[in-house]
GROMACS .gro file of C-alpha atoms in nm:
model
  282
    1MET     CA    1   0.000   0.000   0.000
    2THR     CA    2   0.126   0.345  -0.098
    3ILE     CA    3   0.002   0.677   0.036
    4LEU     CA    4  -0.107   0.927  -0.228
    5ASP     CA    5   0.064   1.232  -0.082
    6GLY     CA    6  -0.138   1.542  -0.165
    7LYS     CA    7   0.098   1.767   0.027
    8LYS     CA    8   0.395   1.661  -0.185
    9VAL     CA    9   0.215   1.688  -0.518
   10SER     CA   10   0.047   2.018  -0.430
   11ALA     CA   11   0.391   2.164  -0.358
   12LEU     CA   12   0.501   2.061  -0.708
   13VAL     CA   13   0.194   2.226  -0.858
   14SER     CA   14   0.256   2.542  -0.656
   15LYS     CA   15   0.614   2.555  -0.781
   16ARG     CA   16   0.500   2.524  -1.142
   17VAL     CA   17   0.241   2.798  -1.090
   18ALA     CA   18   0.505   3.028  -0.937
   19GLN     CA   19   0.726   2.984  -1.243
   20ARG     CA   20   0.440   3.081  -1.476
   21VAL     CA   21   0.345   3.374  -1.253
   22LYS     CA   22   0.693   3.518  -1.298
   23VAL     CA   23   0.641   3.520  -1.675
   24LEU     CA   24   0.324   3.726  -1.634
   25GLN     CA   25   0.489   3.959  -1.383
   26GLU     CA   26   0.760   4.030  -1.639
   27ARG     CA   27   0.479   4.150  -1.868
   28GLY     CA   28   0.336   4.375  -1.598
   29ILE     CA   29   0.055   4.144  -1.489
   30SER     CA   30   0.024   4.033  -1.126
   31PRO     CA   31  -0.235   3.751  -1.112
   32ALA     CA   32  -0.475   3.801  -0.823
   33LEU     CA   33  -0.747   3.603  -0.648
   34ALA     CA   34  -1.028   3.765  -0.449
   35VAL     CA   35  -1.190   3.553  -0.176
   36ILE     CA   36  -1.527   3.650  -0.029
   37LEU     CA   37  -1.616   3.517   0.316
   38VAL     CA   38  -1.964   3.573   0.454
   39GLY     CA   39  -2.018   3.503   0.823
   40ASP     CA   40  -1.798   3.356   1.094
   41ASP     CA   41  -1.806   2.981   1.026
   42SER     CA   42  -1.484   2.849   1.181
   43ALA     CA   43  -1.421   2.583   0.915
   44SER     CA   44  -1.468   2.838   0.637
   45GLN     CA   45  -1.225   3.073   0.808
   46VAL     CA   46  -0.963   2.797   0.811
   47TYR     CA   47  -1.022   2.716   0.444
   48VAL     CA   48  -0.991   3.082   0.345
   49ARG     CA   49  -0.673   3.122   0.549
   50ASN     CA   50  -0.520   2.820   0.377
   51LYS     CA   51  -0.612   2.958   0.035
   52ILE     CA   52  -0.451   3.292   0.112
   53LEU     CA   53  -0.133   3.119   0.230
   54ALA     CA   54  -0.129   2.906  -0.085
   55CYS     CA   55  -0.156   3.221  -0.298
   56LYS     CA   56   0.148   3.364  -0.127
   57ALA     CA   57   0.347   3.043  -0.179
   58ALA     CA   58   0.259   3.041  -0.550
   59GLY     CA   59   0.341   3.409  -0.599
   60LEU     CA   60  -0.021   3.513  -0.653
   61ARG     CA   61  -0.173   3.826  -0.506
   62SER     CA   62  -0.482   3.776  -0.294
   63GLU     CA   63  -0.752   3.990  -0.142
   64GLN     CA   64  -1.006   3.898   0.124
   65VAL     CA   65  -1.348   4.053   0.151
   66ILE     CA   66  -1.501   3.958   0.486
   67LEU     CA   67  -1.870   4.027   0.535
   68SER     CA   68  -2.071   3.981   0.852
   69ALA     CA   69  -2.317   3.697   0.894
   70ASN     CA   70  -2.594   3.959   0.881
   71SER     CA   71  -2.501   4.075   0.533
   72THR     CA   72  -2.781   4.072   0.277
   73GLN     CA   73  -2.774   3.898  -0.058
   74ASP     CA   74  -2.767   4.237  -0.232
   75GLU     CA   75  -2.458   4.335  -0.032
   76VAL     CA   76  -2.277   4.019  -0.140
   77LEU     CA   77  -2.382   4.076  -0.502
   78ALA     CA   78  -2.252   4.433  -0.482
   79VAL     CA   79  -1.911   4.306  -0.371
   80ILE     CA   80  -1.903   4.062  -0.661
   81ASP     CA   81  -1.997   4.336  -0.907
   82ASN     CA   82  -1.715   4.553  -0.776
   83LEU     CA   83  -1.457   4.275  -0.806
   84ALA     CA   84  -1.585   4.177  -1.149
   85ALA     CA   85  -1.526   4.530  -1.275
   86ARG     CA   86  -1.167   4.547  -1.150
   87GLN     CA   87  -0.898   4.477  -1.407
   88ASP     CA   88  -0.644   4.384  -1.138
   89ILE     CA   89  -0.855   4.090  -1.012
   90HIS     CA   90  -0.839   3.775  -1.226
   91GLY     CA   91  -1.018   3.517  -1.012
   92ILE     CA   92  -1.309   3.541  -0.769
   93LEU     CA   93  -1.450   3.284  -0.531
   94CYS     CA   94  -1.716   3.300  -0.264
   95GLN     CA   95  -1.648   3.058   0.021
   96LEU     CA   96  -1.928   2.809   0.080
   97PRO     CA   97  -2.150   2.749   0.266
   98LEU     CA   98  -2.334   3.079   0.272
   99PRO     CA   99  -2.589   3.182   0.537
  100ARG     CA  100  -2.919   3.008   0.461
  101ARG     CA  101  -3.110   3.323   0.372
  102ILE     CA  102  -2.868   3.393   0.084
  103ASN     CA  103  -2.939   3.218  -0.245
  104GLU     CA  104  -2.621   3.026  -0.323
  105GLU     CA  105  -2.706   2.978  -0.689
  106ALA     CA  106  -2.763   3.351  -0.740
  107ILE     CA  107  -2.426   3.433  -0.584
  108LEU     CA  108  -2.231   3.177  -0.783
  109ASN     CA  109  -2.400   3.276  -1.108
  110ALA     CA  110  -2.312   3.642  -1.046
  111ILE     CA  111  -1.939   3.568  -1.069
  112PRO     CA  112  -1.847   3.618  -1.437
  113PRO     CA  113  -1.730   3.299  -1.611
  114GLU     CA  114  -1.402   3.468  -1.702
  115LYS     CA  115  -1.329   3.523  -1.329
  116ASP     CA  116  -1.485   3.203  -1.194
  117ALA     CA  117  -1.191   3.045  -1.010
  118ASP     CA  118  -1.402   2.759  -0.871
  119CYS     CA  119  -1.563   2.661  -1.206
  120PHE     CA  120  -1.912   2.677  -1.058
  121HIS     CA  121  -2.072   2.905  -1.317
  122PRO     CA  122  -2.309   2.719  -1.556
  123VAL     CA  123  -2.111   2.843  -1.856
  124ASN     CA  124  -1.791   2.689  -1.723
  125VAL     CA  125  -1.970   2.370  -1.620
  126GLY     CA  126  -2.098   2.343  -1.975
  127ARG     CA  127  -1.751   2.399  -2.114
  128MET     CA  128  -1.618   2.129  -1.881
  129SER     CA  129  -1.876   1.883  -2.014
  130LEU     CA  130  -1.757   1.961  -2.367
  131GLY     CA  131  -1.392   1.933  -2.269
  132THR     CA  132  -1.318   2.295  -2.363
  133ALA     CA  133  -1.295   2.459  -2.018
  134ARG     CA  134  -0.997   2.677  -1.929
  135VAL     CA  135  -1.059   2.607  -1.559
  136LEU     CA  136  -1.194   2.295  -1.386
  137PRO     CA  137  -1.365   2.227  -1.052
  138CYS     CA  138  -1.088   2.235  -0.795
  139THR     CA  139  -1.140   1.910  -0.604
  140PRO     CA  140  -1.208   1.676  -0.900
  141ALA     CA  141  -0.931   1.832  -1.109
  142GLY     CA  142  -0.693   1.813  -0.814
  143ILE     CA  143  -0.767   1.442  -0.780
  144ILE     CA  144  -0.691   1.383  -1.147
  145THR     CA  145  -0.362   1.570  -1.107
  146LEU     CA  146  -0.274   1.368  -0.797
  147LEU     CA  147  -0.343   1.036  -0.971
  148LYS     CA  148  -0.139   1.132  -1.275
  149GLU     CA  149   0.155   1.270  -1.078
  150GLU     CA  150   0.164   0.952  -0.870
  151GLY     CA  151   0.165   0.735  -1.181
  152VAL     CA  152  -0.186   0.592  -1.150
  153GLU     CA  153  -0.320   0.479  -1.488
  154ILE     CA  154  -0.679   0.596  -1.538
  155ALA     CA  155  -0.755   0.501  -1.898
  156GLY     CA  156  -0.945   0.176  -1.927
  157LYS     CA  157  -1.004   0.142  -1.552
  158ASN     CA  158  -1.336   0.080  -1.383
  159CYS     CA  159  -1.406   0.377  -1.156
  160ALA     CA  160  -1.679   0.429  -0.898
  161VAL     CA  161  -1.768   0.767  -0.751
  162ILE     CA  162  -1.978   0.769  -0.434
  163GLY     CA  163  -2.169   1.096  -0.426
  164ARG     CA  164  -2.345   1.304  -0.692
  165SER     CA  165  -2.299   1.663  -0.576
  166ASN     CA  166  -2.245   1.940  -0.829
  167ILE     CA  167  -1.917   2.032  -0.659
  168VAL     CA  168  -1.745   1.692  -0.647
  169GLY     CA  169  -1.944   1.385  -0.750
  170LYS     CA  170  -2.078   1.483  -1.093
  171PRO     CA  171  -1.768   1.667  -1.219
  172MET     CA  172  -1.543   1.391  -1.080
  173ALA     CA  173  -1.727   1.135  -1.290
  174MET     CA  174  -1.705   1.361  -1.594
  175LEU     CA  175  -1.330   1.418  -1.561
  176LEU     CA  176  -1.264   1.046  -1.512
  177LEU     CA  177  -1.467   0.978  -1.825
  178GLN     CA  178  -1.258   1.233  -2.014
  179GLU     CA  179  -0.952   1.034  -1.904
  180ASN     CA  180  -1.106   0.729  -2.077
  181ALA     CA  181  -1.219   0.548  -1.764
  182THR     CA  182  -1.546   0.356  -1.734
  183VAL     CA  183  -1.738   0.535  -1.460
  184THR     CA  184  -2.022   0.442  -1.227
  185ILE     CA  185  -2.185   0.710  -1.010
  186CYS     CA  186  -2.315   0.571  -0.680
  187HIS     CA  187  -2.560   0.740  -0.444
  188SER     CA  188  -2.826   0.683  -0.180
  189ARG     CA  189  -3.052   0.496  -0.424
  190THR     CA  190  -2.779   0.262  -0.550
  191ARG     CA  191  -2.876  -0.099  -0.491
  192ASP     CA  192  -2.619  -0.322  -0.319
  193LEU     CA  193  -2.357  -0.047  -0.304
  194PRO     CA  194  -2.072  -0.276  -0.183
  195ALA     CA  195  -2.121  -0.502  -0.484
  196VAL     CA  196  -2.082  -0.201  -0.713
  197THR     CA  197  -1.782  -0.046  -0.540
  198ARG     CA  198  -1.600  -0.381  -0.524
  199GLN     CA  199  -1.576  -0.370  -0.904
  200ALA     CA  200  -1.386  -0.043  -0.898
  201ASP     CA  201  -1.016  -0.021  -0.978
  202ILE     CA  202  -1.037   0.341  -0.862
  203LEU     CA  203  -1.287   0.430  -0.591
  204VAL     CA  204  -1.359   0.794  -0.507
  205SER     CA  205  -1.572   0.861  -0.199
  206ALA     CA  206  -1.733   1.204  -0.170
  207VAL     CA  207  -2.033   1.116   0.041
  208GLY     CA  208  -1.941   1.320   0.350
  209ILE     CA  209  -2.021   1.053   0.608
  210ALA     CA  210  -1.752   0.953   0.856
  211LYS     CA  211  -1.620   0.598   0.811
  212PHE     CA  212  -1.879   0.519   0.545
  213VAL     CA  213  -1.650   0.311   0.323
  214THR     CA  214  -1.563  -0.017   0.493
  215VAL     CA  215  -1.323  -0.291   0.393
  216ASP     CA  216  -1.595  -0.508   0.237
  217MET     CA  217  -1.666  -0.229  -0.015
  218VAL     CA  218  -1.315  -0.223  -0.164
  219LYS     CA  219  -1.157  -0.440  -0.431
  220ASP     CA  220  -0.817  -0.597  -0.359
  221GLY     CA  221  -0.549  -0.366  -0.497
  222ALA     CA  222  -0.785  -0.076  -0.564
  223VAL     CA  223  -0.684   0.289  -0.560
  224VAL     CA  224  -0.900   0.468  -0.300
  225VAL     CA  225  -0.947   0.845  -0.298
  226ASP     CA  226  -1.113   0.985   0.016
  227VAL     CA  227  -1.268   1.329  -0.035
  228GLY     CA  228  -1.445   1.334   0.302
  229MET     CA  229  -1.365   1.586   0.574
  230ASN     CA  230  -1.566   1.467   0.873
  231ARG     CA  231  -1.545   1.434   1.250
  232ASP     CA  232  -1.562   1.094   1.420
  233GLU     CA  233  -1.734   1.011   1.749
  234ASN     CA  234  -1.438   1.159   1.936
  235GLY     CA  235  -1.435   1.481   1.737
  236LYS     CA  236  -1.123   1.378   1.546
  237LEU     CA  237  -1.088   1.471   1.180
  238CYS     CA  238  -1.148   1.174   0.952
  239GLY     CA  239  -1.258   1.090   0.600
  240ASP     CA  240  -1.531   0.878   0.449
  241VAL     CA  241  -1.307   0.573   0.456
  242VAL     CA  242  -1.224   0.350   0.754
  243PHE     CA  243  -0.856   0.410   0.683
  244ASN     CA  244  -0.686   0.156   0.911
  245ALA     CA  245  -0.903  -0.128   0.787
  246VAL     CA  246  -0.915  -0.034   0.419
  247ALA     CA  247  -0.554   0.078   0.362
  248PRO     CA  248  -0.394  -0.272   0.379
  249LYS     CA  249  -0.628  -0.388   0.103
  250CYS     CA  250  -0.543  -0.100  -0.134
  251SER     CA  251  -0.260  -0.046  -0.375
  252ARG     CA  252  -0.284   0.328  -0.305
  253ILE     CA  253  -0.495   0.549  -0.080
  254THR     CA  254  -0.523   0.915   0.016
  255PRO     CA  255  -0.495   1.011   0.384
  256VAL     CA  256  -0.721   1.257   0.565
  257PRO     CA  257  -0.586   1.516   0.613
  258GLY     CA  258  -0.302   1.554   0.363
  259GLY     CA  259  -0.458   1.389   0.060
  260VAL     CA  260  -0.725   1.561  -0.146
  261GLY     CA  261  -0.741   1.888   0.051
  262PRO     CA  262  -0.403   2.028  -0.056
  263MET     CA  263  -0.477   1.934  -0.417
  264THR     CA  264  -0.803   2.128  -0.411
  265ILE     CA  265  -0.619   2.444  -0.309
  266ALA     CA  266  -0.335   2.381  -0.557
  267THR     CA  267  -0.589   2.358  -0.839
  268LEU     CA  268  -0.742   2.688  -0.728
  269MET     CA  269  -0.399   2.844  -0.778
  270GLU     CA  270  -0.378   2.689  -1.126
  271ASN     CA  271  -0.724   2.819  -1.212
  272THR     CA  272  -0.644   3.174  -1.102
  273LEU     CA  273  -0.330   3.172  -1.312
  274ALA     CA  274  -0.515   3.025  -1.610
  275LEU     CA  275  -0.774   3.303  -1.593
  276ALA     CA  276  -0.498   3.564  -1.588
  277GLU     CA  277  -0.325   3.398  -1.882
  278LYS     CA  278  -0.648   3.390  -2.077
  279ARG     CA  279  -0.679   3.765  -2.030
  280LEU     CA  280  -0.349   3.793  -2.221
  281ASN     CA  281  -0.446   3.522  -2.471
  282ILE     CA  282  -0.159   3.305  -2.353
   0.00000   0.00000   0.00000
């Protein structure tokens, strides 16, 4: 069993981004990401902090716009409009989740496709489905990068994705398909889920339930990618996979933390750079 080290690979991605950033800086362009945080959710604050630190490591400029939990939808939209109009901002993201009274779809759709660093806008999702997108959803694309950098062959493999969210499950399946895998999407209505997942050479779990994937659900020698960020009964951070039981059965597996998370942020850096490069038709 080999650990798929997201920290190591994300550092390689960051280094490559920094090299390309220097090329733009020589042309007078300083790629910049704006991050909007609404409210005081502690997990979101940590995620935003990590994104800002990653920007610094990759040589990208970053700006934070922090709004109170009492902010209205119109106030958030006004911030987006302001950032969209600025020529010195190349990527925009709004940290999720948003307070319940704010319409998440309206906020995400307000970010122009050409500044959509998360690839959540319908235009960019459509481009992704056609294989013509300049940016890709950060977590699924980060997983593809991790598998490739670690020498995992995707083409021709049977892949199962547990979860069908718009952020991870659906785009993950689409990107695996574009890599010539045969993909099954599993969800709460899937009959005999273990029988399905045991056929997978590559199993991606994005269900968000602690210790959901047990050893009987995994094929001998499978590659297991754990997207989950959960808390166990003791409040300890864990993934969707029962790691200690499943790991010995795998050929490769991602840890939690240190697996998918760093790759998600590394891809955000790549997306921001790609949006800046597109502005210059590079």
